[in-house]
CSV table of C-alpha atoms in Angstrom, one decimal:
chain,number,residue,atom,x,y,z
A,25,MET,CA,-14.5,3.2,13.2
A,26,SER,CA,-15.9,-0.2,12.3
A,27,THR,CA,-14.5,-3.5,13.3
A,28,PHE,CA,-13.6,-4.1,9.6
A,29,ASP,CA,-11.5,-0.9,9.5
A,30,LYS,CA,-9.7,-1.9,12.7
A,31,ILE,CA,-8.8,-5.4,11.6
A,32,PHE,CA,-8.0,-4.3,8.0
A,33,GLY,CA,-5.8,-1.5,9.4
A,34,MET,CA,-4.0,-3.9,11.7
A,35,ILE,CA,-3.3,-6.2,8.8
A,36,GLU,CA,-2.0,-3.3,6.7
A,37,GLU,CA,0.3,-2.1,9.4
A,38,ILE,CA,1.6,-5.6,10.3
A,39,ILE,CA,2.4,-6.4,6.7
A,40,ALA,CA,4.2,-3.0,6.3
A,41,GLY,CA,6.0,-3.5,9.6
A,42,ILE,CA,7.2,-7.0,8.6
A,43,CYS,CA,8.3,-5.8,5.2
A,44,LEU,CA,10.3,-2.9,6.7
A,45,THR,CA,11.9,-5.1,9.4
A,46,VAL,CA,12.9,-7.8,7.0
A,47,MET,CA,14.3,-5.3,4.5
A,48,SER,CA,16.3,-3.6,7.2
A,49,ILE,CA,17.7,-6.8,8.6
A,50,LEU,CA,18.7,-8.0,5.2
A,51,ALA,CA,20.3,-4.8,4.2
A,52,PHE,CA,22.2,-4.6,7.4
A,53,ALA,CA,23.3,-8.2,7.2
A,54,ASN,CA,24.4,-7.7,3.6
A,55,VAL,CA,26.5,-4.6,4.5
A,56,CYS,CA,28.1,-6.6,7.4
A,57,ALA,CA,28.8,-9.5,5.0
A,58,ARG,CA,30.4,-7.2,2.5
A,59,TYR,CA,32.5,-5.5,5.1
A,60,PHE,CA,33.7,-8.6,7.0
A,61,PHE,CA,33.7,-11.3,4.3
A,62,HIS,CA,34.1,-9.2,1.2
A,63,ALA,CA,31.1,-11.0,-0.3
A,64,SER,CA,27.4,-10.3,-0.3
A,65,PHE,CA,24.2,-12.3,-0.1
A,66,SER,CA,23.0,-12.8,-3.6
A,67,PHE,CA,19.4,-13.1,-2.6
A,68,SER,CA,19.2,-10.0,-0.4
A,69,ASP,CA,18.8,-7.5,-3.2
A,70,GLU,CA,16.1,-9.6,-4.8
A,71,ILE,CA,14.1,-10.1,-1.7
A,72,THR,CA,14.5,-6.4,-0.7
A,73,THR,CA,13.3,-5.2,-4.1
A,74,TYR,CA,10.2,-7.4,-3.9
A,75,LEU,CA,9.4,-6.4,-0.3
A,76,PHE,CA,9.8,-2.7,-1.3
A,77,VAL,CA,7.0,-3.2,-3.9
A,78,LEU,CA,4.7,-4.6,-1.3
A,79,LEU,CA,5.8,-2.0,1.3
A,80,SER,CA,5.1,0.9,-1.2
A,81,LEU,CA,1.6,-0.3,-1.9
A,82,MET,CA,0.9,-0.9,1.8
A,83,GLY,CA,2.2,2.6,2.6
A,84,ALA,CA,-0.2,4.0,-0.1
A,85,ALA,CA,-3.1,2.2,1.5
A,86,ILE,CA,-2.2,3.4,5.0
A,87,ALA,CA,-1.8,7.0,3.7
A,88,ALA,CA,-5.2,6.7,2.0
A,89,LYS,CA,-6.7,5.5,5.3
A,90,ARG,CA,-5.3,8.5,7.1
A,91,HIS,CA,-6.1,10.9,4.3
A,92,GLU,CA,-2.5,11.8,4.1
A,93,HIS,CA,-1.8,11.5,0.4
A,94,LEU,CA,0.0,14.4,-1.1
A,95,GLY,CA,-2.3,16.7,-3.0
A,96,PHE,CA,-2.2,19.8,-5.0
A,97,THR,CA,-4.9,22.0,-3.4
A,98,VAL,CA,-4.5,25.3,-5.2
A,99,ILE,CA,-7.5,24.8,-7.4
A,100,GLU,CA,-9.4,23.2,-4.6
A,101,ASP,CA,-8.8,26.1,-2.3
A,102,LEU,CA,-10.2,28.6,-4.8
A,103,VAL,CA,-13.6,26.9,-5.5
A,104,SER,CA,-16.8,26.5,-3.6
A,105,PRO,CA,-17.4,23.5,-1.3
A,106,LYS,CA,-19.8,22.0,-3.8
A,107,VAL,CA,-17.2,22.2,-6.6
A,108,LYS,CA,-14.5,20.9,-4.2
A,109,ARG,CA,-16.7,17.8,-3.5
A,110,VAL,CA,-17.0,17.2,-7.2
A,111,LEU,CA,-13.3,17.5,-7.7
A,112,ASN,CA,-12.6,15.1,-4.8
A,113,PHE,CA,-15.1,12.7,-6.3
A,114,ILE,CA,-13.4,12.8,-9.7
A,115,SER,CA,-9.9,12.4,-8.2
A,116,TYR,CA,-10.8,9.5,-6.0
A,117,LEU,CA,-12.8,7.9,-8.8
A,118,MET,CA,-9.6,8.0,-10.9
A,119,ALA,CA,-7.7,6.6,-7.9
A,120,VAL,CA,-10.2,3.7,-7.6
A,121,VAL,CA,-9.9,3.0,-11.4
A,122,PHE,CA,-6.1,3.1,-11.3
A,123,SER,CA,-5.8,0.8,-8.3
A,124,ALA,CA,-8.4,-1.5,-9.7
A,125,LEU,CA,-6.3,-1.7,-12.9
A,126,ILE,CA,-3.2,-2.5,-11.0
A,127,PHE,CA,-5.0,-5.2,-9.1
A,128,TYR,CA,-6.5,-6.7,-12.2
A,129,TYR,CA,-3.3,-6.6,-14.3
A,130,GLY,CA,-1.3,-7.8,-11.2
A,131,ILE,CA,-3.5,-10.9,-11.1
A,132,LEU,CA,-3.0,-11.5,-14.8
A,133,MET,CA,0.8,-11.1,-14.3
A,134,VAL,CA,0.8,-13.7,-11.5
A,135,ILE,CA,-1.2,-16.1,-13.6
A,136,SER,CA,1.2,-15.7,-16.4
A,137,GLN,CA,4.2,-16.1,-14.1
A,138,TYR,CA,2.7,-19.3,-12.7
A,139,ASN,CA,1.8,-20.7,-16.1
A,140,LEU,CA,5.2,-20.0,-17.6
A,141,GLU,CA,6.9,-21.4,-14.5
A,142,GLN,CA,9.1,-18.3,-14.2
A,143,LYS,CA,11.8,-18.4,-11.6
A,144,THR,CA,13.5,-15.5,-9.7
A,145,ALA,CA,17.0,-14.6,-11.0
A,146,ASN,CA,19.1,-15.5,-7.9
A,147,MET,CA,17.1,-17.7,-5.7
A,148,GLN,CA,15.3,-19.6,-8.4
A,149,TRP,CA,12.0,-19.5,-6.5
A,150,PRO,CA,8.7,-19.3,-8.4
A,151,GLU,CA,8.3,-15.7,-9.6
A,152,TRP,CA,4.6,-15.7,-8.9
A,153,ILE,CA,5.2,-15.8,-5.2
A,154,PHE,CA,6.8,-12.4,-5.2
A,155,GLY,CA,4.6,-11.2,-8.2
A,156,SER,CA,1.6,-11.8,-5.9
A,157,PHE,CA,2.8,-8.8,-3.8
A,158,VAL,CA,1.4,-6.5,-6.6
A,159,PRO,CA,-2.2,-7.6,-6.5
A,160,ILE,CA,-2.2,-8.0,-2.7
A,161,GLY,CA,-0.9,-4.5,-2.2
A,162,ALA,CA,-3.2,-3.1,-4.9
A,163,PHE,CA,-6.2,-4.7,-3.2
A,164,PHE,CA,-5.5,-2.9,0.0
A,165,VAL,CA,-5.1,0.4,-1.9
A,166,LEU,CA,-8.3,-0.2,-3.8
A,167,VAL,CA,-10.3,-0.9,-0.6
A,168,ARG,CA,-9.1,2.3,1.0
A,169,PHE,CA,-9.8,4.5,-2.1
A,170,LEU,CA,-13.2,2.8,-2.4
A,171,GLN,CA,-14.0,3.7,1.2
A,172,ILE,CA,-13.1,7.3,0.7
A,173,LEU,CA,-15.1,7.5,-2.5
A,174,ILE,CA,-18.2,6.0,-0.7
A,175,HIS,CA,-17.7,8.6,2.1
A,176,ILE,CA,-17.6,11.4,-0.6
A,177,ILE,CA,-20.8,10.0,-2.2
A,178,LYS,CA,-22.5,9.9,1.2
A,179,GLY,CA,-21.4,13.5,1.8
A,180,LYS,CA,-19.1,13.0,4.7
A,181,ASN,CA,-16.4,15.6,5.3
A,182,ARG,CA,-12.7,14.5,5.1
A,183,LYS,CA,-11.7,16.9,7.9
A,184,GLU,CA,-14.2,15.4,10.3
A,185,GLU,CA,-13.0,11.9,9.4
A,186,ARG,CA,-9.4,13.0,9.9
A,187,LYS,CA,-10.2,14.4,13.4
A,188,ALA,CA,-12.0,11.2,14.3
A,189,LEU,CA,-9.0,9.1,13.1
A,190,GLU,CA,-6.7,11.3,15.1
A,191,GLN,CA,-8.8,10.9,18.2
A,192,GLN,CA,-8.8,7.1,17.7
A,193,ARG,CA,-5.0,7.1,17.4
A,194,GLN,CA,-4.7,9.0,20.7
A,195,GLU,CA,-7.0,6.6,22.4
A,196,GLU,CA,-5.0,3.7,21.2
A,197,MET,CA,-1.8,5.2,22.5
A,198,MET,CA,-3.2,5.5,26.0
């Protein structure tokens, strides 16, 4: 695994970990506030929703890195390895295009939010701050799908990559 992959992977996991931690703390604090004070934090739902968007995209990138996206392999299991490679190429090409579109339109959304000076509903913060979570997360997903597509073009086997990734995880745990 390259240095880029290690650093990029650490960034992915740190962002996902921070999102999950902040979401959990906010949700717990909000439940406690409702129980003890019969009032909730007006901002907690807003922040949690925005962080969930980023967490979902980071989770998609991490799953792509680990080759753990759900897949429907009935057709893939019935065809030859050559056809399987073509099907994988087509599916990951579509994933690259889809994530590139999310990235592109996410940037346009953030620019629009910035130009229109939109504010969040409860906190009245600039909407573009949280809107930027979409292109940031989509960028990570795009990079991971591009890496897989390049590996398919080079003829690398996903099972071999998965084994190498599993070995690396075990070495990091020791």
